[in-house]
PDB file of C-alpha atoms and ligand atoms in Angstrom:
ATOM      1  CA  MET A1099      -6.591   5.540  15.582  1.00  0.00           C
ATOM      2  CA  THR A1100      -3.875   3.386  17.080  1.00  0.00           C
ATOM      3  CA  GLU A1101      -0.314   4.492  17.661  1.00  0.00           C
ATOM      4  CA  ARG A1102       0.801   1.702  15.325  1.00  0.00           C
ATOM      5  CA  ALA A1103      -1.281   2.990  12.419  1.00  0.00           C
ATOM      6  CA  LEU A1104       0.061   6.518  12.950  1.00  0.00           C
ATOM      7  CA  SER A1105       3.636   5.218  13.142  1.00  0.00           C
ATOM      8  CA  PHE A1106       3.892   5.780   9.375  1.00  0.00           C
ATOM      9  CA  ASP A1107       4.340   9.468  10.166  1.00  0.00           C
ATOM     10  CA  ALA A1108       7.810   8.813  11.550  1.00  0.00           C
ATOM     11  CA  VAL A1109       8.992   7.553   8.158  1.00  0.00           C
ATOM     12  CA  ALA A1110       6.955   9.704   5.740  1.00  0.00           C
ATOM     13  CA  ASP A1111       9.907  10.876   3.617  1.00  0.00           C
ATOM     14  CA  GLN A1112      11.617   7.471   3.605  1.00  0.00           C
ATOM     15  CA  TYR A1113       8.280   5.894   2.704  1.00  0.00           C
ATOM     16  CA  ASP A1114       7.695   8.161  -0.259  1.00  0.00           C
ATOM     17  CA  GLU A1115      11.210   7.777  -1.609  1.00  0.00           C
ATOM     18  CA  ALA A1116      11.626   4.029  -1.171  1.00  0.00           C
ATOM     19  CA  ARG A1117       8.257   2.260  -1.351  1.00  0.00           C
ATOM     20  CA  PRO A1118       7.355   0.757  -4.706  1.00  0.00           C
ATOM     21  CA  GLY A1119       4.702   2.332  -6.890  1.00  0.00           C
ATOM     22  CA  TYR A1120       2.174   0.333  -8.909  1.00  0.00           C
ATOM     23  CA  PRO A1121       2.452  -0.862 -12.521  1.00  0.00           C
ATOM     24  CA  PRO A1122       0.294   0.517 -15.362  1.00  0.00           C
ATOM     25  CA  ALA A1123      -1.284  -2.957 -15.697  1.00  0.00           C
ATOM     26  CA  LEU A1124      -2.971  -2.428 -12.310  1.00  0.00           C
ATOM     27  CA  PHE A1125      -4.826   0.630 -13.556  1.00  0.00           C
ATOM     28  CA  ASP A1126      -5.709  -1.152 -16.807  1.00  0.00           C
ATOM     29  CA  ALA A1127      -7.188  -3.998 -14.704  1.00  0.00           C
ATOM     30  CA  ILE A1128      -9.217  -1.566 -12.590  1.00  0.00           C
ATOM     31  CA  GLU A1129     -10.678  -0.010 -15.737  1.00  0.00           C
ATOM     32  CA  GLU A1130     -11.453  -3.426 -17.189  1.00  0.00           C
ATOM     33  CA  LEU A1131     -13.067  -4.827 -14.031  1.00  0.00           C
ATOM     34  CA  THR A1132     -15.116  -1.716 -13.223  1.00  0.00           C
ATOM     35  CA  GLY A1133     -16.030  -1.215 -16.887  1.00  0.00           C
ATOM     36  CA  ARG A1134     -15.246   2.467 -16.623  1.00  0.00           C
ATOM     37  CA  PRO A1135     -12.221   4.588 -17.622  1.00  0.00           C
ATOM     38  CA  LEU A1136     -10.366   6.324 -14.806  1.00  0.00           C
ATOM     39  CA  LYS A1137     -10.287   9.487 -16.873  1.00  0.00           C
ATOM     40  CA  GLY A1138     -12.990  11.776 -15.512  1.00  0.00           C
ATOM     41  CA  SER A1139     -13.963   9.400 -12.667  1.00  0.00           C
ATOM     42  CA  ARG A1140     -14.502  10.711  -9.147  1.00  0.00           C
ATOM     43  CA  VAL A1141     -12.022   8.682  -7.111  1.00  0.00           C
ATOM     44  CA  VAL A1142     -11.514   8.708  -3.334  1.00  0.00           C
ATOM     45  CA  ASP A1143      -8.083   7.339  -2.387  1.00  0.00           C
ATOM     46  CA  VAL A1144      -8.259   6.309   1.284  1.00  0.00           C
ATOM     47  CA  GLY A1145      -5.155   5.849   3.444  1.00  0.00           C
ATOM     48  CA  ALA A1146      -3.463   7.821   0.699  1.00  0.00           C
ATOM     49  CA  GLY A1147      -0.256   8.204   2.696  1.00  0.00           C
ATOM     50  CA  THR A1148       2.231  10.339   0.784  1.00  0.00           C
ATOM     51  CA  GLY A1149       0.142   9.950  -2.376  1.00  0.00           C
ATOM     52  CA  ILE A1150       1.974   7.201  -4.263  1.00  0.00           C
ATOM     53  CA  ALA A1151      -1.296   5.782  -5.650  1.00  0.00           C
ATOM     54  CA  THR A1152      -3.026   9.186  -5.644  1.00  0.00           C
ATOM     55  CA  ARG A1153      -0.508  10.553  -8.137  1.00  0.00           C
ATOM     56  CA  LEU A1154      -0.778   7.534 -10.432  1.00  0.00           C
ATOM     57  CA  LEU A1155      -4.592   7.710 -10.430  1.00  0.00           C
ATOM     58  CA  ARG A1156      -4.393  11.389 -11.235  1.00  0.00           C
ATOM     59  CA  ALA A1157      -1.964  10.731 -14.071  1.00  0.00           C
ATOM     60  CA  ARG A1158      -4.693   8.525 -15.573  1.00  0.00           C
ATOM     61  CA  GLY A1159      -7.042  11.506 -15.587  1.00  0.00           C
ATOM     62  CA  ALA A1160      -9.089  10.687 -12.464  1.00  0.00           C
ATOM     63  CA  HIS A1161     -10.437  13.468 -10.217  1.00  0.00           C
ATOM     64  CA  VAL A1162      -8.906  12.219  -6.971  1.00  0.00           C
ATOM     65  CA  THR A1163      -9.718  13.217  -3.414  1.00  0.00           C
ATOM     66  CA  ALA A1164      -7.190  11.877  -0.902  1.00  0.00           C
ATOM     67  CA  VAL A1165      -8.154  10.780   2.632  1.00  0.00           C
ATOM     68  CA  GLU A1166      -5.305  10.325   5.119  1.00  0.00           C
ATOM     69  CA  PRO A1167      -5.204  10.390   8.944  1.00  0.00           C
ATOM     70  CA  GLY A1168      -1.458  10.895   9.518  1.00  0.00           C
ATOM     71  CA  PRO A1169      -0.405  14.575   9.670  1.00  0.00           C
ATOM     72  CA  LEU A1170       3.121  14.036   8.349  1.00  0.00           C
ATOM     73  CA  MET A1171       2.084  11.592   5.624  1.00  0.00           C
ATOM     74  CA  ALA A1172      -0.562  14.158   4.612  1.00  0.00           C
ATOM     75  CA  ALA A1173       2.017  16.978   4.627  1.00  0.00           C
ATOM     76  CA  ARG A1174       4.234  15.000   2.273  1.00  0.00           C
ATOM     77  CA  LEU A1175       1.243  14.330   0.000  1.00  0.00           C
ATOM     78  CA  ARG A1176       0.479  18.050  -0.100  1.00  0.00           C
ATOM     79  CA  ARG A1177       4.042  18.796  -1.240  1.00  0.00           C
ATOM     80  CA  ALA A1178       4.168  15.927  -3.738  1.00  0.00           C
ATOM     81  CA  ALA A1179       0.728  16.462  -5.226  1.00  0.00           C
ATOM     82  CA  PRO A1180      -0.242  20.100  -4.774  1.00  0.00           C
ATOM     83  CA  GLY A1181      -3.785  20.780  -5.860  1.00  0.00           C
ATOM     84  CA  VAL A1182      -5.142  17.358  -4.883  1.00  0.00           C
ATOM     85  CA  PRO A1183      -8.061  17.814  -2.447  1.00  0.00           C
ATOM     86  CA  LEU A1184      -6.987  16.173   0.796  1.00  0.00           C
ATOM     87  CA  VAL A1185      -9.113  15.484   3.842  1.00  0.00           C
ATOM     88  CA  ARG A1186      -7.759  14.240   7.132  1.00  0.00           C
ATOM     89  CA  GLY A1187      -9.805  11.252   8.207  1.00  0.00           C
ATOM     90  CA  LEU A1188     -10.234   7.501   8.452  1.00  0.00           C
ATOM     91  CA  GLY A1189     -11.803   4.905   6.195  1.00  0.00           C
ATOM     92  CA  ASP A1190     -13.928   3.986   9.226  1.00  0.00           C
ATOM     93  CA  ALA A1191     -15.708   7.385   9.145  1.00  0.00           C
ATOM     94  CA  LEU A1192     -15.259   8.976   5.739  1.00  0.00           C
ATOM     95  CA  PRO A1193     -15.709  12.765   5.817  1.00  0.00           C
ATOM     96  CA  LEU A1194     -17.534  12.644   2.464  1.00  0.00           C
ATOM     97  CA  ALA A1195     -21.094  12.878   1.137  1.00  0.00           C
ATOM     98  CA  ASP A1196     -23.331   9.891   0.303  1.00  0.00           C
ATOM     99  CA  GLY A1197     -23.104   8.643  -3.284  1.00  0.00           C
ATOM    100  CA  SER A1198     -20.288  11.046  -4.180  1.00  0.00           C
ATOM    101  CA  ALA A1199     -17.662   8.632  -5.594  1.00  0.00           C
ATOM    102  CA  ASP A1200     -17.411   6.427  -8.684  1.00  0.00           C
ATOM    103  CA  LEU A1201     -14.471   4.551  -7.207  1.00  0.00           C
ATOM    104  CA  ILE A1202     -12.939   4.209  -3.741  1.00  0.00           C
ATOM    105  CA  THR A1203      -9.358   2.940  -3.638  1.00  0.00           C
ATOM    106  CA  TYR A1204      -7.313   1.562  -0.777  1.00  0.00           C
ATOM    107  CA  ALA A1205      -3.673   1.044  -1.817  1.00  0.00           C
ATOM    108  CA  GLN A1206      -2.086  -1.053   0.938  1.00  0.00           C
ATOM    109  CA  SER A1207      -4.288   0.567   3.552  1.00  0.00           C
ATOM    110  CA  TRP A1208      -7.522  -1.437   3.887  1.00  0.00           C
ATOM    111  CA  HIS A1209      -6.050  -3.687   6.601  1.00  0.00           C
ATOM    112  CA  TRP A1210      -5.622  -0.632   8.843  1.00  0.00           C
ATOM    113  CA  THR A1211      -9.388  -0.090   8.973  1.00  0.00           C
ATOM    114  CA  ASP A1212     -12.107  -1.753  11.024  1.00  0.00           C
ATOM    115  CA  PRO A1213     -14.172  -3.519   8.316  1.00  0.00           C
ATOM    116  CA  ALA A1214     -17.314  -3.407  10.483  1.00  0.00           C
ATOM    117  CA  ARG A1215     -17.194   0.348   9.822  1.00  0.00           C
ATOM    118  CA  SER A1216     -15.153   0.790   6.657  1.00  0.00           C
ATOM    119  CA  VAL A1217     -17.373  -1.524   4.545  1.00  0.00           C
ATOM    120  CA  PRO A1218     -20.635   0.379   5.276  1.00  0.00           C
ATOM    121  CA  GLU A1219     -18.781   3.675   4.912  1.00  0.00           C
ATOM    122  CA  ALA A1220     -17.485   2.719   1.452  1.00  0.00           C
ATOM    123  CA  LEU A1221     -20.986   1.609   0.415  1.00  0.00           C
ATOM    124  CA  ARG A1222     -22.444   4.885   1.654  1.00  0.00           C
ATOM    125  CA  VAL A1223     -19.964   7.100  -0.219  1.00  0.00           C
ATOM    126  CA  LEU A1224     -20.064   5.091  -3.468  1.00  0.00           C
ATOM    127  CA  ARG A1225     -22.798   5.856  -5.975  1.00  0.00           C
ATOM    128  CA  PRO A1226     -24.898   2.823  -7.014  1.00  0.00           C
ATOM    129  CA  GLY A1227     -22.745   0.877  -9.496  1.00  0.00           C
ATOM    130  CA  GLY A1228     -19.553   2.433  -8.078  1.00  0.00           C
ATOM    131  CA  ALA A1229     -16.629   0.201  -7.116  1.00  0.00           C
ATOM    132  CA  LEU A1230     -14.362  -0.400  -4.153  1.00  0.00           C
ATOM    133  CA  ALA A1231     -10.797  -1.365  -5.174  1.00  0.00           C
ATOM    134  CA  LEU A1232      -8.360  -2.768  -2.624  1.00  0.00           C
ATOM    135  CA  TRP A1233      -4.821  -3.701  -3.511  1.00  0.00           C
ATOM    136  CA  TRP A1234      -1.469  -4.659  -2.051  1.00  0.00           C
ATOM    137  CA  ASN A1235       2.007  -5.059  -3.452  1.00  0.00           C
ATOM    138  CA  ILE A1236       3.077  -8.490  -2.187  1.00  0.00           C
ATOM    139  CA  SER A1237       6.731  -9.518  -2.435  1.00  0.00           C
ATOM    140  CA  ASP A1238       7.104 -12.697  -4.451  1.00  0.00           C
ATOM    141  CA  GLY A1239       8.144 -15.338  -1.927  1.00  0.00           C
ATOM    142  CA  GLU A1240       8.931 -17.791  -4.741  1.00  0.00           C
ATOM    143  CA  VAL A1241      12.062 -15.773  -5.530  1.00  0.00           C
ATOM    144  CA  PRO A1242      14.868 -17.400  -3.497  1.00  0.00           C
ATOM    145  CA  TRP A1243      16.552 -14.228  -2.176  1.00  0.00           C
ATOM    146  CA  ILE A1244      13.157 -12.834  -1.081  1.00  0.00           C
ATOM    147  CA  ALA A1245      12.277 -16.078   0.721  1.00  0.00           C
ATOM    148  CA  ALA A1246      15.672 -15.999   2.457  1.00  0.00           C
ATOM    149  CA  GLN A1247      15.193 -12.366   3.504  1.00  0.00           C
ATOM    150  CA  ASP A1248      11.717 -13.143   4.784  1.00  0.00           C
ATOM    151  CA  GLU A1249      13.218 -15.872   6.958  1.00  0.00           C
ATOM    152  CA  ARG A1250      15.879 -13.484   8.320  1.00  0.00           C
ATOM    153  CA  VAL A1251      13.213 -10.871   9.197  1.00  0.00           C
ATOM    154  CA  ARG A1252      11.176 -13.521  10.983  1.00  0.00           C
ATOM    155  CA  ARG A1253      14.208 -14.712  12.927  1.00  0.00           C
ATOM    156  CA  TRP A1254      15.003 -11.152  13.966  1.00  0.00           C
ATOM    157  CA  ALA A1255      11.472 -10.062  14.795  1.00  0.00           C
ATOM    158  CA  GLY A1256      10.102 -13.292  16.221  1.00  0.00           C
ATOM    159  CA  ASP A1257       7.548 -15.175  14.217  1.00  0.00           C
ATOM    160  CA  VAL A1258       5.238 -12.227  13.692  1.00  0.00           C
ATOM    161  CA  HIS A1259       3.318 -11.115  10.644  1.00  0.00           C
ATOM    162  CA  HIS A1260       5.828  -8.448   9.699  1.00  0.00           C
ATOM    163  CA  GLY A1261       3.929  -6.760   6.892  1.00  0.00           C
ATOM    164  CA  ALA A1262       6.919  -6.566   4.582  1.00  0.00           C
ATOM    165  CA  HIS A1263       6.171  -9.631   2.523  1.00  0.00           C
ATOM    166  CA  SER A1264       2.988 -11.425   3.357  1.00  0.00           C
ATOM    167  CA  ALA A1265      -0.643 -11.089   2.360  1.00  0.00           C
ATOM    168  CA  ALA A1266      -2.190 -12.137   5.673  1.00  0.00           C
ATOM    169  CA  GLY A1267      -5.566 -10.697   6.549  1.00  0.00           C
ATOM    170  CA  ARG A1268      -5.886  -8.562   3.433  1.00  0.00           C
ATOM    171  CA  ALA A1269      -9.176  -8.445   1.602  1.00  0.00           C
ATOM    172  CA  GLY A1270     -10.547 -11.448   3.525  1.00  0.00           C
ATOM    173  CA  ASN A1271     -12.324  -9.129   5.899  1.00  0.00           C
ATOM    174  CA  LEU A1272     -14.722  -7.873   3.229  1.00  0.00           C
ATOM    175  CA  ARG A1273     -18.209  -9.118   4.001  1.00  0.00           C
ATOM    176  CA  ALA A1274     -18.533 -12.712   2.859  1.00  0.00           C
ATOM    177  CA  ALA A1275     -21.733 -11.770   1.053  1.00  0.00           C
ATOM    178  CA  MET A1276     -20.060  -9.158  -1.125  1.00  0.00           C
ATOM    179  CA  ASP A1277     -19.279 -10.270  -4.650  1.00  0.00           C
ATOM    180  CA  ARG A1278     -15.706  -9.618  -5.562  1.00  0.00           C
ATOM    181  CA  THR A1279     -13.348 -10.091  -8.454  1.00  0.00           C
ATOM    182  CA  GLU A1280      -9.674 -10.712  -7.896  1.00  0.00           C
ATOM    183  CA  ARG A1281      -6.597 -10.229 -10.067  1.00  0.00           C
ATOM    184  CA  ARG A1282      -2.922 -10.882  -9.512  1.00  0.00           C
ATOM    185  CA  ILE A1283      -0.519  -8.654 -11.438  1.00  0.00           C
ATOM    186  CA  PRO A1284       3.174  -9.633 -11.274  1.00  0.00           C
ATOM    187  CA  TRP A1285       5.820  -6.966 -11.823  1.00  0.00           C
ATOM    188  CA  THR A1286       9.399  -6.078 -10.895  1.00  0.00           C
ATOM    189  CA  ARG A1287      11.492  -2.994 -10.286  1.00  0.00           C
ATOM    190  CA  ARG A1288      15.255  -2.467 -10.130  1.00  0.00           C
ATOM    191  CA  VAL A1289      16.484  -0.174  -7.348  1.00  0.00           C
ATOM    192  CA  THR A1290      19.722   0.614  -5.541  1.00  0.00           C
ATOM    193  CA  LEU A1291      20.527  -1.452  -2.468  1.00  0.00           C
ATOM    194  CA  ASP A1292      20.035   1.681  -0.334  1.00  0.00           C
ATOM    195  CA  THR A1293      16.522   2.201  -1.706  1.00  0.00           C
ATOM    196  CA  HIS A1294      15.679  -1.459  -1.174  1.00  0.00           C
ATOM    197  CA  LEU A1295      16.854  -1.312   2.456  1.00  0.00           C
ATOM    198  CA  ALA A1296      14.951   1.959   3.029  1.00  0.00           C
ATOM    199  CA  ASN A1297      11.837   0.298   1.590  1.00  0.00           C
ATOM    200  CA  LEU A1298      12.239  -2.703   3.912  1.00  0.00           C
ATOM    201  CA  GLY A1299      12.938  -0.406   6.888  1.00  0.00           C
ATOM    202  CA  SER A1300       9.711   1.549   6.344  1.00  0.00           C
ATOM    203  CA  HIS A1301       7.600  -1.489   7.319  1.00  0.00           C
ATOM    204  CA  SER A1302       5.879  -1.572  10.678  1.00  0.00           C
ATOM    205  CA  VAL A1303       7.994  -4.327  12.206  1.00  0.00           C
ATOM    206  CA  PHE A1304      11.049  -2.047  11.992  1.00  0.00           C
ATOM    207  CA  ARG A1305       9.263   1.237  12.660  1.00  0.00           C
ATOM    208  CA  THR A1306       7.811   0.015  15.931  1.00  0.00           C
ATOM    209  CA  ARG A1307      11.047  -1.513  17.262  1.00  0.00           C
ATOM    210  CA  GLY A1308      13.099   1.662  16.889  1.00  0.00           C
ATOM    211  CA  GLU A1309      16.078   2.689  14.806  1.00  0.00           C
ATOM    212  CA  GLN A1310      18.739   1.450  17.173  1.00  0.00           C
ATOM    213  CA  ALA A1311      17.329  -2.038  17.465  1.00  0.00           C
ATOM    214  CA  ALA A1312      17.123  -2.305  13.675  1.00  0.00           C
ATOM    215  CA  ALA A1313      20.632  -0.977  12.932  1.00  0.00           C
ATOM    216  CA  GLY A1314      22.352  -4.325  13.492  1.00  0.00           C
ATOM    217  CA  PHE A1315      19.794  -6.144  11.369  1.00  0.00           C
ATOM    218  CA  PHE A1316      20.310  -3.740   8.473  1.00  0.00           C
ATOM    219  CA  ALA A1317      24.123  -3.951   8.601  1.00  0.00           C
ATOM    220  CA  ASP A1318      23.867  -7.744   8.292  1.00  0.00           C
ATOM    221  CA  GLU A1319      21.163  -7.495   5.634  1.00  0.00           C
ATOM    222  CA  ARG A1320      23.311  -5.203   3.487  1.00  0.00           C
ATOM    223  CA  ALA A1321      26.120  -7.801   3.542  1.00  0.00           C
ATOM    224  CA  GLU A1322      23.692 -10.649   2.715  1.00  0.00           C
ATOM    225  CA  LEU A1323      22.283  -8.758  -0.266  1.00  0.00           C
ATOM    226  CA  LEU A1324      25.657  -7.655  -1.611  1.00  0.00           C
ATOM    227  CA  ALA A1325      26.499 -11.342  -1.926  1.00  0.00           C
ATOM    228  CA  VAL A1326      23.414 -11.786  -4.168  1.00  0.00           C
ATOM    229  CA  PHE A1327      23.599  -8.421  -5.996  1.00  0.00           C
ATOM    230  CA  PRO A1328      27.314  -7.530  -6.133  1.00  0.00           C
ATOM    231  CA  ASP A1329      26.697  -4.515  -8.384  1.00  0.00           C
ATOM    232  CA  GLY A1330      24.392  -2.986  -5.741  1.00  0.00           C
ATOM    233  CA  THR A1331      21.226  -3.095  -7.891  1.00  0.00           C
ATOM    234  CA  VAL A1332      18.383  -5.136  -6.408  1.00  0.00           C
ATOM    235  CA  GLU A1333      15.566  -6.534  -8.501  1.00  0.00           C
ATOM    236  CA  GLU A1334      12.470  -6.526  -6.286  1.00  0.00           C
ATOM    237  CA  ALA A1335       9.692  -8.836  -7.475  1.00  0.00           C
ATOM    238  CA  TYR A1336       6.061  -8.201  -6.583  1.00  0.00           C
ATOM    239  CA  ALA A1337       2.555  -9.209  -7.445  1.00  0.00           C
ATOM    240  CA  VAL A1338      -0.184  -6.651  -6.923  1.00  0.00           C
ATOM    241  CA  GLU A1339      -3.180  -8.444  -5.408  1.00  0.00           C
ATOM    242  CA  LEU A1340      -6.295  -6.539  -6.443  1.00  0.00           C
ATOM    243  CA  THR A1341      -9.870  -7.035  -5.215  1.00  0.00           C
ATOM    244  CA  ILE A1342     -12.786  -5.163  -6.779  1.00  0.00           C
ATOM    245  CA  THR A1343     -16.300  -5.037  -5.287  1.00  0.00           C
ATOM    246  CA  VAL A1344     -19.111  -3.258  -7.104  1.00  0.00           C
ATOM    247  CA  ARG A1345     -21.905  -1.570  -5.111  1.00  0.00           C
ATOM    248  CA  ALA A1346     -25.295  -2.898  -6.152  1.00  0.00           C
TER     249      ALA A1346
HETATM  250  C1  SAM B2146       0.936   1.353   3.870  1.00  0.00           C
HETATM  251  S1  SAM B2146       0.372   3.040   3.848  1.00  0.00           S
HETATM  252  C2  SAM B2146      -0.270   3.184   2.190  1.00  0.00           C
HETATM  253  C3  SAM B2146      -0.083   4.565   1.614  1.00  0.00           C
HETATM  254  C4  SAM B2146      -0.473   4.752   0.154  1.00  0.00           C
HETATM  255  N1  SAM B2146      -1.860   4.367  -0.123  1.00  0.00           N
HETATM  256  C5  SAM B2146       0.449   4.011  -0.791  1.00  0.00           C
HETATM  257  O1  SAM B2146      -0.008   3.303  -1.677  1.00  0.00           O
HETATM  258  O2  SAM B2146       1.681   4.168  -0.639  1.00  0.00           O
HETATM  259  C6  SAM B2146      -1.064   2.953   4.856  1.00  0.00           C
HETATM  260  C7  SAM B2146      -1.678   4.332   5.149  1.00  0.00           C
HETATM  261  O3  SAM B2146      -2.936   4.113   5.789  1.00  0.00           O
HETATM  262  C8  SAM B2146      -3.105   5.127   6.775  1.00  0.00           C
HETATM  263  N2  SAM B2146      -4.109   4.627   7.752  1.00  0.00           N
HETATM  264  C9  SAM B2146      -3.897   4.037   8.944  1.00  0.00           C
HETATM  265  N3  SAM B2146      -5.081   3.736   9.517  1.00  0.00           N
HETATM  266  C10 SAM B2146      -6.062   4.133   8.653  1.00  0.00           C
HETATM  267  C11 SAM B2146      -7.484   4.091   8.675  1.00  0.00           C
HETATM  268  N4  SAM B2146      -8.166   3.542   9.693  1.00  0.00           N
HETATM  269  N5  SAM B2146      -8.162   4.617   7.619  1.00  0.00           N
HETATM  270  C12 SAM B2146      -7.504   5.155   6.581  1.00  0.00           C
HETATM  271  N6  SAM B2146      -6.140   5.203   6.507  1.00  0.00           N
HETATM  272  C13 SAM B2146      -5.436   4.699   7.527  1.00  0.00           C
HETATM  273  C14 SAM B2146      -1.714   5.348   7.340  1.00  0.00           C
HETATM  274  O4  SAM B2146      -1.602   6.629   7.951  1.00  0.00           O
HETATM  275  C15 SAM B2146      -0.854   5.216   6.076  1.00  0.00           C
HETATM  276  O5  SAM B2146      -0.628   6.463   5.462  1.00  0.00           O
END
């Protein structure tokens, strides 16, 4: 477990309050592509974080077990979703029995795993015919203010993959031989400027550079966004990129 992956712990509350959820259409698509209702399904939500996806899966009637390595992310999940079974662990070594899940979900967390281990682990824990669902909320770079913000982050951070907007490296590391189905589900949400900036600030490029270093960036970013959204309400635009693989 790298320090970078555990760095989420430093922003657990901010993460839970500011990160976007997932639209109902995502869960409809999962049901359609797996051919099975979530209601009554045994779901393992890996890299569950503070439980943003866990809670939505549960609201659809799934029996969810959460798996999360970070102690503070897990603590927030326990408060936000009391009663959800939670095990501390990694997708690379799932602390779960063979064939015990109908569905394994990774909401924005698959890229933190080592696919040489997490793929066989998912196949082991899924029952035959069970499905692995990976998804990410990707900011829509076709929207001009999002493209401009992306450029400002890159300028500030150096030309790194900053995790806030791009889809690099996502489901591509599934075994080439594994059949998969993909869906793209566009959606938007309207949030206060403060929530939007807290959401942006919870991404790894800011977490790992420290609060002080980021303070100047965020003061400038607030001014840039107020010019676009003078009433202080930001419309964030996303597409959820979903990949489903069914175990033979
Ligand atoms: C971007 S967050 C996603 C949280 C949550 N699924 C959601 O939708 O908001 C990624 C989570 O993956 C966890 N994580 C990091 N490395 C992991 C690994 N190897 N296996 C499972 N989870 C991991 C982190 O602790 C963090 O909580």
